[in-house]
Coordinates of C-alpha atoms in Angstrom, one line a residue:
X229 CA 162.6 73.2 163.9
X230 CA 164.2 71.2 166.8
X231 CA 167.9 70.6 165.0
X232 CA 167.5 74.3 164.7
X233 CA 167.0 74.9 168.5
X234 CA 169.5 72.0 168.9
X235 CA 172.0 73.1 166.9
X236 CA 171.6 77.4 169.2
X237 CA 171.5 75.4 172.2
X238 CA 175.1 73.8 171.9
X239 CA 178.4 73.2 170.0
X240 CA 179.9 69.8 168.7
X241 CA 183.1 69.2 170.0
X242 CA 184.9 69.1 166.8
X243 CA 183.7 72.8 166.5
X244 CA 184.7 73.5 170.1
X245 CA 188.2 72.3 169.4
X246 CA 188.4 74.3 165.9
X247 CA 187.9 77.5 168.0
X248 CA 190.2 76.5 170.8
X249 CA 192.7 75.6 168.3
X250 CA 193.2 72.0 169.9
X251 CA 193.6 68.9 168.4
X252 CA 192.0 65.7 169.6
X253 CA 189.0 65.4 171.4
X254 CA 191.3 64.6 174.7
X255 CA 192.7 67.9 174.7
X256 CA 189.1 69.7 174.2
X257 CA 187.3 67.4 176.7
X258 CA 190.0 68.2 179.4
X259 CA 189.3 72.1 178.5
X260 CA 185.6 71.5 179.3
X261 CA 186.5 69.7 182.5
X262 CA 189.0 72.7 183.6
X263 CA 186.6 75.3 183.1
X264 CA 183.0 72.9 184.7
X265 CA 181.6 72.9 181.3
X266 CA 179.7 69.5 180.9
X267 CA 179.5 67.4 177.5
X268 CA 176.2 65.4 176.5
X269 CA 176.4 62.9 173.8
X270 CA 173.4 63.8 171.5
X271 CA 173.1 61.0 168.6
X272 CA 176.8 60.1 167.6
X273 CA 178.0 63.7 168.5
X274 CA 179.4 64.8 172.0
X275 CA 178.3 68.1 172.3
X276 CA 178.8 71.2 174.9
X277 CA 176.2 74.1 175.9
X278 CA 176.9 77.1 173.6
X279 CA 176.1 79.3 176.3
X280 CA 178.8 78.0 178.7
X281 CA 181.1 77.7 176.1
X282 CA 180.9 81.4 174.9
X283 CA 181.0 82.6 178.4
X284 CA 183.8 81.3 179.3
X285 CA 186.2 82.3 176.0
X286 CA 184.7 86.0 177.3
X287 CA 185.7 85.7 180.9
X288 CA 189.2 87.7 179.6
X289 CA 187.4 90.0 177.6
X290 CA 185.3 91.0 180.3
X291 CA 187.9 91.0 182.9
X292 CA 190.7 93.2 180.5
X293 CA 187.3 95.9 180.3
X294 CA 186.5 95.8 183.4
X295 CA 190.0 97.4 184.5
X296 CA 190.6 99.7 181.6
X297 CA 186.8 100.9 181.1
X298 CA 185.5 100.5 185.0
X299 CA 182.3 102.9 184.1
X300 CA 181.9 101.9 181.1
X301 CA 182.5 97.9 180.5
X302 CA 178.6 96.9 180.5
X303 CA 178.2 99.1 177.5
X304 CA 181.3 98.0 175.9
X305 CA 180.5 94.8 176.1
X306 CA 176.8 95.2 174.2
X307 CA 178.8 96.7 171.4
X308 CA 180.9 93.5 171.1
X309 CA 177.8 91.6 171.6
X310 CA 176.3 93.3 169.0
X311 CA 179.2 93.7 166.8
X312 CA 178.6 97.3 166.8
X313 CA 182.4 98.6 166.3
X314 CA 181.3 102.0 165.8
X315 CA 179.4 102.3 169.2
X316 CA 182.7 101.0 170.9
X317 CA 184.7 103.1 169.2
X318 CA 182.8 106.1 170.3
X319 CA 182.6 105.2 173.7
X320 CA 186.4 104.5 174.2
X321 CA 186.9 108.2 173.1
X322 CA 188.7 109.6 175.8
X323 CA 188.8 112.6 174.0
X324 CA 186.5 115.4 176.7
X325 CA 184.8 118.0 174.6
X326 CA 186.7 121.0 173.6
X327 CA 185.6 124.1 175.5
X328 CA 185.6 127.2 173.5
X329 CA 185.1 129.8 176.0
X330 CA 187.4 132.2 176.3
X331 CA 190.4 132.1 178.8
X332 CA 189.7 135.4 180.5
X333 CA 186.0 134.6 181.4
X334 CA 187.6 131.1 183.3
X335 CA 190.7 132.3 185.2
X336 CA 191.5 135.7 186.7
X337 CA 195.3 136.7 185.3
X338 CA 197.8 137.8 188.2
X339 CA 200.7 139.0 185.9
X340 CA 200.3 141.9 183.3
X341 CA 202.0 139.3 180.6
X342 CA 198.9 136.9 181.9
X343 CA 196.3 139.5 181.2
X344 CA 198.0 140.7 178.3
X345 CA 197.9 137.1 177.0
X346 CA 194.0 136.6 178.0
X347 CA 193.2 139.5 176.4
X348 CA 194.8 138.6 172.8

């Protein structure tokens, strides 16, 4: 139960650096010290918080949402949480419903060719 909580609570380095695509644990512990993540040394392993970790590879994500999506980034980003594409694909829809009513009822035509138009 407690390598299980362990293993949640943080990433190996080696992991890290599989994800980051860096080679050499220089390269990911400089990455950790860029971004004020600190490593603990659990057993024989070096080791990062998971939490920190994932927050910072979504800093991009969240900031590239933020500007296209402004009212709507939260929700977008408890779809990616949730790996829910179909819920982000329906709220990006920009598509506005399509109103059926008919023109003449909306706008008052000011030509004859207008009304005539409105009327057909």
């Amino acid at each position: 139960m407690q390598i299980e909580h362990t293993q949640e609570k943080f990433i190996d380095l080696k992991t890290l650096g599989n994800i980051l695509l860096i080679k050499g644990i220089q390269g990911i512990t400089k990455w950790c010290e860029d971004h004020k993540i600190p490593i603990q040394i659990l057993g024989k392993k070096r080791v990062a918080y998971r939490f920190l970790v994932e927050m910072e590879l979504d800093k991009k994500l969240l900031q590239d949402l933020k500007n296209k999506y402004p009212n709507k980034w939260e929700e977008l980003y408890h779809c990616y949480q949730d790996n829910d594409r179909l819920g982000y694909l329906l709220l990006i829809e920009d598509e506005p419903a399509l109103d059926f009513r008919p023109v003449a009822r909306q706008t008052r035509p000011k030509s004859q060719l207008s009304q005539a138009f409105a009327d057909s």
